[in-house]
GROMACS .gro file of C-alpha atoms in nm:
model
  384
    1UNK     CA    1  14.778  15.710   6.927
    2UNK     CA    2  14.488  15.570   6.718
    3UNK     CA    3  14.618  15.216   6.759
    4UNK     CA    4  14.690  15.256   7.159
    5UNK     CA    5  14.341  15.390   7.195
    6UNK     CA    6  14.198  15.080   6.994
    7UNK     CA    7  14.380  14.854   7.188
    8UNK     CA    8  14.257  14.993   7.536
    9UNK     CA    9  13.902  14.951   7.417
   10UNK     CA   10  13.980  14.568   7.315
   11UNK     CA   11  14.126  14.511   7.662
   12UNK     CA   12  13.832  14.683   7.875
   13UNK     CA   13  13.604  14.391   7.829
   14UNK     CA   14  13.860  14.158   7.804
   15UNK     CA   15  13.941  14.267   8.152
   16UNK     CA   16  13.558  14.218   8.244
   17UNK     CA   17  13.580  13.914   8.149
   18UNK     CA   18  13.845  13.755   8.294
   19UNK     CA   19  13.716  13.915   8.658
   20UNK     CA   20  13.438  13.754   8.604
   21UNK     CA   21  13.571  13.388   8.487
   22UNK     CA   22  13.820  13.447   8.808
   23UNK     CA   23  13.519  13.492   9.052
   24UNK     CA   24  13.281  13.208   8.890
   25UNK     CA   25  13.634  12.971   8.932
   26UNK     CA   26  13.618  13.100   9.283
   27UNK     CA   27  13.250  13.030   9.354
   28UNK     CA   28  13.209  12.695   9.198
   29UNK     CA   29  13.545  12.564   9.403
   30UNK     CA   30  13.389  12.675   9.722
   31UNK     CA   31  13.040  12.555   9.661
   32UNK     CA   32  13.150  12.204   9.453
   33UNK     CA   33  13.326  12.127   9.802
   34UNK     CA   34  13.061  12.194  10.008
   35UNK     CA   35  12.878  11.946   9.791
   36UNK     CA   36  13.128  11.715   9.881
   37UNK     CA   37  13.162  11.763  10.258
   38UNK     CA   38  12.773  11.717  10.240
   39UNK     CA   39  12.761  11.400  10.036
   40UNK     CA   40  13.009  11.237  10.285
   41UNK     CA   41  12.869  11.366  10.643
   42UNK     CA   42  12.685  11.027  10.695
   43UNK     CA   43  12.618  11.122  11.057
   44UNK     CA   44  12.407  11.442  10.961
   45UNK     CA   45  12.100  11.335  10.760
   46UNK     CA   46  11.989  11.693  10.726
   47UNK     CA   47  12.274  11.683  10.533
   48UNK     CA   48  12.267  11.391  10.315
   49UNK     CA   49  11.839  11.566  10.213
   50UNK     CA   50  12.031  11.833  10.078
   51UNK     CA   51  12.271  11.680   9.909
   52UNK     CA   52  12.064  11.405   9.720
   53UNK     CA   53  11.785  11.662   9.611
   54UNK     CA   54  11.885  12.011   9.605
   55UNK     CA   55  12.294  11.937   9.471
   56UNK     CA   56  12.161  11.625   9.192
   57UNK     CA   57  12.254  11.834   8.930
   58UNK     CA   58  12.580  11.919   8.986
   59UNK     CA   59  12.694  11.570   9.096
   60UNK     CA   60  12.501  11.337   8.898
   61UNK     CA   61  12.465  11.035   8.889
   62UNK     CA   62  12.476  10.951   9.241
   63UNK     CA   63  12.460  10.655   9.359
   64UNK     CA   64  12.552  10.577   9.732
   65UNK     CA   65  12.454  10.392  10.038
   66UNK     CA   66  12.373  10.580  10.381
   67UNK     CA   67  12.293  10.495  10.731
   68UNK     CA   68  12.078  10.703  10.900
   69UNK     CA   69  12.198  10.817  11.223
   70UNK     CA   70  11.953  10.620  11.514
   71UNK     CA   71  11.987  10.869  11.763
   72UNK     CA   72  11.800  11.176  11.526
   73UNK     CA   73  11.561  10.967  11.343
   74UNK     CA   74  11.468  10.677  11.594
   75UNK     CA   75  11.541  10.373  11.364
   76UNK     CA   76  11.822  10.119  11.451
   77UNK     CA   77  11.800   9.949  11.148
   78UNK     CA   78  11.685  10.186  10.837
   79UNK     CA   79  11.962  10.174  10.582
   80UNK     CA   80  11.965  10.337  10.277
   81UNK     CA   81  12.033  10.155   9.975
   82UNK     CA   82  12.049  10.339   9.625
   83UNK     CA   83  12.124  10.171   9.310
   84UNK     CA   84  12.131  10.406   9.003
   85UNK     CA   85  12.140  10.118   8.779
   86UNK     CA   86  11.782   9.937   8.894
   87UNK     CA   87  11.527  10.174   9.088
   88UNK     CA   88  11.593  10.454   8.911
   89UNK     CA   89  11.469  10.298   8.618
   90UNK     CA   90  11.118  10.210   8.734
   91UNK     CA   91  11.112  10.535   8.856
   92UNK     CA   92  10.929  10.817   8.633
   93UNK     CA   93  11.192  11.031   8.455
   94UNK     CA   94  10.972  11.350   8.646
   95UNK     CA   95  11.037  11.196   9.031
   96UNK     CA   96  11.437  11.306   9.115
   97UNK     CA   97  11.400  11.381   9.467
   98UNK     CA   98  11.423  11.105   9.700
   99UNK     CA   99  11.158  11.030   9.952
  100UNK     CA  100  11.209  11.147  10.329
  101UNK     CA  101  11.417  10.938  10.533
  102UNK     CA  102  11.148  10.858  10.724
  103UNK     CA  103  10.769  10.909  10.547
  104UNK     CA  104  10.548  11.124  10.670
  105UNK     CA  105  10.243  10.923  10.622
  106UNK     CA  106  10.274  10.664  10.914
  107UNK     CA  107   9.988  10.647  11.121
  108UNK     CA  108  10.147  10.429  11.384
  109UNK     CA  109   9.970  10.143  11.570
  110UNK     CA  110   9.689   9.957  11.403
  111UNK     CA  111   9.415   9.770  11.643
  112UNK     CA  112   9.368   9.438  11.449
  113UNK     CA  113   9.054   9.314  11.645
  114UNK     CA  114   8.833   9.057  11.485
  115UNK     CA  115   8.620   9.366  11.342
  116UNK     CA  116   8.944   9.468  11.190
  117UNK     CA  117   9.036   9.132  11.064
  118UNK     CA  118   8.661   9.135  10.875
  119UNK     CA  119   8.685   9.429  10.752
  120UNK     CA  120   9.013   9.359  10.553
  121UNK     CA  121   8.851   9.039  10.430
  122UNK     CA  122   8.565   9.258  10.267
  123UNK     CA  123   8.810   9.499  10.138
  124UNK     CA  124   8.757   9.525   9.726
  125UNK     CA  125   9.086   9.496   9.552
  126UNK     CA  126   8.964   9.753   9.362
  127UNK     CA  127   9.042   9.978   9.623
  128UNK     CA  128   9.410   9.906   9.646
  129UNK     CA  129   9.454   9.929   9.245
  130UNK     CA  130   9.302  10.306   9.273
  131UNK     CA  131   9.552  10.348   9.529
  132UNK     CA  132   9.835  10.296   9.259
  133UNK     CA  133   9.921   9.967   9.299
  134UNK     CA  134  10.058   9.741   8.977
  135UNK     CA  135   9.961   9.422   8.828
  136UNK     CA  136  10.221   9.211   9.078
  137UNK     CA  137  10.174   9.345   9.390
  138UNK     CA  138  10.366   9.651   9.277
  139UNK     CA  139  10.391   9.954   9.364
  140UNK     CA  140  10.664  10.281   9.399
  141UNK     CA  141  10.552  10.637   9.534
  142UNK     CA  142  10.464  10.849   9.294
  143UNK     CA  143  10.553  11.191   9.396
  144UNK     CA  144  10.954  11.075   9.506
  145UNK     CA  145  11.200  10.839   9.461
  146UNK     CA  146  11.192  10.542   9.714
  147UNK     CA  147  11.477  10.459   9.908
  148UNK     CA  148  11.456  10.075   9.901
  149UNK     CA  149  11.364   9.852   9.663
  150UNK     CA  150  11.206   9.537   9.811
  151UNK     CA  151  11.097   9.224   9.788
  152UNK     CA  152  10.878   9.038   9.976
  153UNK     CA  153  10.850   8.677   9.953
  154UNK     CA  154  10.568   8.470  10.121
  155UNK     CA  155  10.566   8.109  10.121
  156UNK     CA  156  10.226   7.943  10.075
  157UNK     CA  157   9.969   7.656  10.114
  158UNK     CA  158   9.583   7.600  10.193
  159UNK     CA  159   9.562   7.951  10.371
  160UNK     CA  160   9.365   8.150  10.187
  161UNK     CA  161   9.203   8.310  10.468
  162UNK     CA  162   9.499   8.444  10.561
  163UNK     CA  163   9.642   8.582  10.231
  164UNK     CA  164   9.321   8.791  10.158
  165UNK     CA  165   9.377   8.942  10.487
  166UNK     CA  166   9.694   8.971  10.465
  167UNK     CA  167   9.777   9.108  10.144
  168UNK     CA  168   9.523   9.363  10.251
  169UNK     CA  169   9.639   9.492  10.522
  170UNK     CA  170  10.025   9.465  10.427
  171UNK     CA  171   9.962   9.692  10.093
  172UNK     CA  172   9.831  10.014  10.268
  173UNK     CA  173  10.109   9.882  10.549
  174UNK     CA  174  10.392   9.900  10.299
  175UNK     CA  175  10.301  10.198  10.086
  176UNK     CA  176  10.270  10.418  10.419
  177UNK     CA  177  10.669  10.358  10.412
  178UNK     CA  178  10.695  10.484  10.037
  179UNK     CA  179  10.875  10.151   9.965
  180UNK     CA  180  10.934  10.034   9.594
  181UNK     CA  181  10.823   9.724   9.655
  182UNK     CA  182  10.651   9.393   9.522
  183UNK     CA  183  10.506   9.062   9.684
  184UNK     CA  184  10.595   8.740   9.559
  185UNK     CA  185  10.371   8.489   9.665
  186UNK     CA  186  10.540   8.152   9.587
  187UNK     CA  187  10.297   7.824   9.616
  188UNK     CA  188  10.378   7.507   9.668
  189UNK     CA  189  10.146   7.208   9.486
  190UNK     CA  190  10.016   6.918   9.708
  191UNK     CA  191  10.213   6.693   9.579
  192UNK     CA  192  10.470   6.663   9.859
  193UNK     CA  193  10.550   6.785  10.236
  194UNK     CA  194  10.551   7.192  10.291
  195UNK     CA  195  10.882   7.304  10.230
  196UNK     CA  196  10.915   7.634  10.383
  197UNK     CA  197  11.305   7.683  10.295
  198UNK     CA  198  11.305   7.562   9.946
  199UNK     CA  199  10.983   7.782   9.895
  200UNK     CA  200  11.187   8.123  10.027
  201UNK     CA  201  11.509   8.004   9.780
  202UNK     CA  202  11.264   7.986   9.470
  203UNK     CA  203  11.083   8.282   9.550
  204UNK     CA  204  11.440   8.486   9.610
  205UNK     CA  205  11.571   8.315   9.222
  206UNK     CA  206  11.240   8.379   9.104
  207UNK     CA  207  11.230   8.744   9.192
  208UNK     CA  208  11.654   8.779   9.030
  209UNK     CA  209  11.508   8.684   8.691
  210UNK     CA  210  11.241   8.939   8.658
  211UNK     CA  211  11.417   9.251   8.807
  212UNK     CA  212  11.729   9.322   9.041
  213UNK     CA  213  11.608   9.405   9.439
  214UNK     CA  214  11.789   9.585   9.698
  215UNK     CA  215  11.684   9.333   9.955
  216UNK     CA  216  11.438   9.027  10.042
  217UNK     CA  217  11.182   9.036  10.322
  218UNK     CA  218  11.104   8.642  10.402
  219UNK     CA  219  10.754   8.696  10.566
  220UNK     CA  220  10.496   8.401  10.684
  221UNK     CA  221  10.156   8.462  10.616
  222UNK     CA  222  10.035   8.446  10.933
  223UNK     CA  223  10.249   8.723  11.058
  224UNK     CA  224  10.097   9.089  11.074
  225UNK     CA  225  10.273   9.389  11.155
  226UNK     CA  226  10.071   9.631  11.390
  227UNK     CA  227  10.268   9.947  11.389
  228UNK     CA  228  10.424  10.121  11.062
  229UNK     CA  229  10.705  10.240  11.277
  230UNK     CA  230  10.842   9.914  11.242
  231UNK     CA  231  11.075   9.971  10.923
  232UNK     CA  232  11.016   9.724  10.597
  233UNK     CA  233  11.327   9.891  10.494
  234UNK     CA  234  11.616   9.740  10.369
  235UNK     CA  235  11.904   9.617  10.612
  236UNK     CA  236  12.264   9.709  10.605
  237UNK     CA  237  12.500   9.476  10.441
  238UNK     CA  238  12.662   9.221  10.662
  239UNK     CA  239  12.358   9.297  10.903
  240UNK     CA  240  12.016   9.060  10.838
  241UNK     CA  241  11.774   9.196  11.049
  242UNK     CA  242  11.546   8.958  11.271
  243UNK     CA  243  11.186   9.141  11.243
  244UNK     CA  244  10.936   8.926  11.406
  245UNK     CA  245  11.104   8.917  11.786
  246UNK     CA  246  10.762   9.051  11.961
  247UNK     CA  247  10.516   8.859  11.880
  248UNK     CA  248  10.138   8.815  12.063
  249UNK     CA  249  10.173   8.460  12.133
  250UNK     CA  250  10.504   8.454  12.292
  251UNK     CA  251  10.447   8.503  12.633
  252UNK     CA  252  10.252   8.879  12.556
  253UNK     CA  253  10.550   9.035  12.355
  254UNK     CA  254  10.796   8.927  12.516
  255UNK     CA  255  11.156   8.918  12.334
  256UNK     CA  256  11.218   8.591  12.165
  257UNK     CA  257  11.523   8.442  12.218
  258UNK     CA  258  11.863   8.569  12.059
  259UNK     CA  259  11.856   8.270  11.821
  260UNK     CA  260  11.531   8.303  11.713
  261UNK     CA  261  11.505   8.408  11.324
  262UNK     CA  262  11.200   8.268  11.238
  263UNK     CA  263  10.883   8.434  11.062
  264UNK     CA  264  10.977   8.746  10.927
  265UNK     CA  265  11.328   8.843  10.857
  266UNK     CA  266  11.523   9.062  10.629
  267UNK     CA  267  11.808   9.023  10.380
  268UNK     CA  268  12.023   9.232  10.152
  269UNK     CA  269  12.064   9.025   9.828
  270UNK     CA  270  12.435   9.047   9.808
  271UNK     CA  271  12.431   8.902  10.190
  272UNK     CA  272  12.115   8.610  10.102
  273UNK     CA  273  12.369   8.471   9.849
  274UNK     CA  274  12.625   8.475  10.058
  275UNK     CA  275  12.513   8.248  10.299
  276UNK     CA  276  12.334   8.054  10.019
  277UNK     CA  277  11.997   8.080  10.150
  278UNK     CA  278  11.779   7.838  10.286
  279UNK     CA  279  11.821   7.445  10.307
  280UNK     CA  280  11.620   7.290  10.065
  281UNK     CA  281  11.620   6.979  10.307
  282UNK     CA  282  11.379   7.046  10.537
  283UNK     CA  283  11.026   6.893  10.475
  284UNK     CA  284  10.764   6.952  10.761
  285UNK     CA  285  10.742   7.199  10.983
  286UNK     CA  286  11.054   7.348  11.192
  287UNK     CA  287  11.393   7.336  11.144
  288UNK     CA  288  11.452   7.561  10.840
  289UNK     CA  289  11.507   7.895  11.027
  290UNK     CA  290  11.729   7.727  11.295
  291UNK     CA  291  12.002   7.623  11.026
  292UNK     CA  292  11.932   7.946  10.881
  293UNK     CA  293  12.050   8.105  11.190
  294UNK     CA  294  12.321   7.913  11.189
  295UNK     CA  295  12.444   8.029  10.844
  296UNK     CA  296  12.413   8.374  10.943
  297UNK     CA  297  12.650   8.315  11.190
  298UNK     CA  298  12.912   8.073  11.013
  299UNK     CA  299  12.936   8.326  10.755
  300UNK     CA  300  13.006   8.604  11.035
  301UNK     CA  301  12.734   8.837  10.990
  302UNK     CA  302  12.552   9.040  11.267
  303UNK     CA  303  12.169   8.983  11.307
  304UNK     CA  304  12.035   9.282  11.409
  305UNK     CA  305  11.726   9.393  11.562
  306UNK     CA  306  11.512   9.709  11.487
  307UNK     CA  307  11.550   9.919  11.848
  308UNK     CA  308  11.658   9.705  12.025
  309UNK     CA  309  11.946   9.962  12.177
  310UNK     CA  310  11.586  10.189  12.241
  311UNK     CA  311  11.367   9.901  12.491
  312UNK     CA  312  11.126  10.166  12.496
  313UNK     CA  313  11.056  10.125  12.111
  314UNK     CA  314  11.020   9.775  12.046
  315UNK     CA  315  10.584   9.832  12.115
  316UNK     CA  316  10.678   9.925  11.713
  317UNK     CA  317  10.789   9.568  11.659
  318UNK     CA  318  10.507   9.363  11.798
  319UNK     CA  319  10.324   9.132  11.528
  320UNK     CA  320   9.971   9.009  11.518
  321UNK     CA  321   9.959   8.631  11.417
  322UNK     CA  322   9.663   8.485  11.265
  323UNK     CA  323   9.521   8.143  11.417
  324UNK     CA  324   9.577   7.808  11.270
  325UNK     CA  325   9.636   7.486  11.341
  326UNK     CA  326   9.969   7.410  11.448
  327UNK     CA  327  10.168   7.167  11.217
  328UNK     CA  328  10.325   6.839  11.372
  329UNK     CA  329  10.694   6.872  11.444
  330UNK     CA  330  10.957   6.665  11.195
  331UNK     CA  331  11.137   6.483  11.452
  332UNK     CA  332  11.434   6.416  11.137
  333UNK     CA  333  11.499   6.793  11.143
  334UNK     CA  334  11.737   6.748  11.457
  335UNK     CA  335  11.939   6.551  11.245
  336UNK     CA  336  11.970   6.763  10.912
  337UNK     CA  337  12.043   7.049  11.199
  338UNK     CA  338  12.334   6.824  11.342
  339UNK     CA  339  12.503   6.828  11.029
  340UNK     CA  340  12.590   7.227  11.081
  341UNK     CA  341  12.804   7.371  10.801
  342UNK     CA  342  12.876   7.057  10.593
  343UNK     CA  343  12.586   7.143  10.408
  344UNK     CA  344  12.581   7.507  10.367
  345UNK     CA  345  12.780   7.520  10.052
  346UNK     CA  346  12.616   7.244   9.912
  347UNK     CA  347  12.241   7.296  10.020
  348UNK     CA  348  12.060   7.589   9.911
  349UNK     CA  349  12.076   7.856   9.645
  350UNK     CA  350  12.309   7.647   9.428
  351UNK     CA  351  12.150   7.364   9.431
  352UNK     CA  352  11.766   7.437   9.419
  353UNK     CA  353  11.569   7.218   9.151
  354UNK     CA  354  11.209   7.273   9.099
  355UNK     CA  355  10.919   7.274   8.841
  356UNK     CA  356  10.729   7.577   8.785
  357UNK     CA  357  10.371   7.537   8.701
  358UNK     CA  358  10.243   7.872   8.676
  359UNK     CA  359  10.349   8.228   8.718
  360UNK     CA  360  10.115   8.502   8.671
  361UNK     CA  361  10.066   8.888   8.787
  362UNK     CA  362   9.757   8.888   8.980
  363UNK     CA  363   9.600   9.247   9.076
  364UNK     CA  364   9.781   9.202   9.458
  365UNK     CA  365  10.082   8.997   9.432
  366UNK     CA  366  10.331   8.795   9.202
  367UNK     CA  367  10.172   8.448   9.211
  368UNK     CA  368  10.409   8.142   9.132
  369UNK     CA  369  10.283   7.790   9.196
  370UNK     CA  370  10.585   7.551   9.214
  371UNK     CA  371  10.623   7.145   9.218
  372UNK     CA  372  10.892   7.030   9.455
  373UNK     CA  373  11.028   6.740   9.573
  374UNK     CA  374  11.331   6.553   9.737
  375UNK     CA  375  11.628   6.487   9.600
  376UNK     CA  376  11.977   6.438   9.696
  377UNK     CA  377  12.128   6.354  10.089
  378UNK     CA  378  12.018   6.364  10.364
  379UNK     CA  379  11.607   6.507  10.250
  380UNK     CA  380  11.390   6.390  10.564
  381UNK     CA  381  11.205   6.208  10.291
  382UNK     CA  382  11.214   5.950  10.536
  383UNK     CA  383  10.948   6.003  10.772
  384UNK     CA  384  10.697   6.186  10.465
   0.00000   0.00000   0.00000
């Protein structure tokens, strides 16, 4: 009797426990696939918020791509692009939680009068440093995790008018968004014709050596954004997005043409490499984003446009453009343009040769000052 007794008092809380284990089994099946459902439900970003912040723990790492349903948030073109093995890394190991889809610190349109353009000239840099912006041009939100990790690359010459004003006005511009973001300024020396093209590749290999990007933003100087609705974000792959379509100059806003993807346009990396980037053959003005249109669509991808399914948006994609002189036309562009795809795998990425003279992290942007020159083919060199 002794022994039976001891034995029922061994199996009591052995009983507990195995109730217990049962039920926690139970709980963690149902929840861990709720998880699940959540993390695939791309159409519901209420969703994907929960999953990415308040579920981290039980599914980490995550790393995953999403597209944010246009029809709830009002974007056409905001894709999400997370890479656990580069942002997360220049993020602090206190930020987990992911920024909003879309930030809650856009102000919407910006009025850039004259008064406005002088005031940004006067703007202390100073100011944008206390703001939290890097040596670089760099900058990452400091209370989340940004969603996109970009790159923007501005080719330069003789406009220093219009960098000050616009690297002061893009900063506040960009960190509104709560991008991760830096801006490569990338300068060529007078030694030779402007080069626009080869300017964009060597700011795009310059950028791959220092740190790995989620996407490139190609942006002329002389291009300002007036409304922070219009997402700096990065595209989806397979989908380059044309940004600069409304502009002041063309005939008050009005839509540029479909195969105009010129002045500001956006790249994922993976998809810029693909098409090999720019031709490096184009010396003078024009020409350069034409055959760059044309790669986009030899290699079958889809240029996209941000609202352009919403007509009643697209006031959020109208840019400002500084005045300047207008360059003369290279006539000898028609002919590198002629030559369509018999150059694309030839001319570009893979076969970019310059010197760099100088690369150094100013307090507002990456500055790299670059010798180029012709070379090789068919170079316009002709008429320079």
């Amino acid at each position: 009797m002794a022994s039976i007794s001891h034995l029922r008092v061994i199996a009591r809380p052995l009983l507990v426990i195995s109730t217990f284990t049962l039920a926690l089994i139970v709980w963690l099946n149902l929840n861990v696939s709720n998880v699940t459902n959540s993390i695939f439900d791309y159409g519901n970003p209420s969703k994907i918020q929960l999953t990415l912040t308040d579920s981290a723990s039980l599914l980490e790492p995550i790393s995953q791509k999403t597209r944010v349903n246009k029809q709830d948030q009002n974007l056409s073109e905001v894709a999400v692009n997370e890479s656990s093995q580069s942002s997360v890394a220049h993020q602090s190991s206190s930020v987990t939680q992911l920024c909003p889809l879309v930030s809650p610190e856009l102000v919407g349109w910006t009025n850039i009068s004259l008064e406005k353009i002088k005031t940004l000239r006067n703007l202390a840099e100073m100011e944008l440093i206390e703001a939290g912006l890097e040596a670089g041009g760099r900058y990452q939100p400091k209370d989340c995790q940004s969603r996109h990790k970009v790159a923007i690359v501005v080719p330069y010459r003789d406009r220093k008018d219009h960098l000050t004003v616009f690297l002061r006005y893009l900063h506040p511009f960009l960190q509104r968004q709560q991008l991760n973001y830096v801006i490569i300024v990338v300068e060529q020396s007078n030694s030779s014709s402007f080069n626009r093209g080869m300017l964009m590749n060597i700011g795009f290999n310059e950028a791959q050596l220092q740190e790995e990007f989620h996407c490139f933003i190609f942006h002329d100087v002389d291009f300002l954004p007036e409304d922070d609705g219009n997402p700096y974000t990065c595209p989806q792959e397979g989908k380059p997005r044309q940004m600069s379509f409304s502009i002041d100059y063309w005939d008050n806003y009005k839509p540029t043409p479909a195969s105009h993807f010129g002045g500001v346009t956006a790249f994922s990396t993976n998809d810029f490499r693909k098409i090999n980037g720019f031709s490096n053959s184009f010396w003078g003005w024009g020409g350069e984003d034409d055959q760059l249109y044309q790669r986009v669509r030899f290699n079958k991808l889809i240029v996209t446009r941000a609202y352009e399914d919403q007509p009643s948006l697209v006031r959020l994609v109208r840019y400002k453009t500084l005045s300047h002189k207008k360059a003369e036309p290279n006539p000898e562009r028609k002919l590198v343009l002629k030559e369509g795809s018999v150059r694309f795998q030839t001319d570009g990425l893979n076969d970019l040769r310059y010197n760099r003279l100088s690369f150094e992290l100013k307090p507002l942007y990456t500055h790299i000052i670059v010798d180029i020159q012709p070379y090789g083919g068919r170079n316009m060199s002709s008429v320079l």
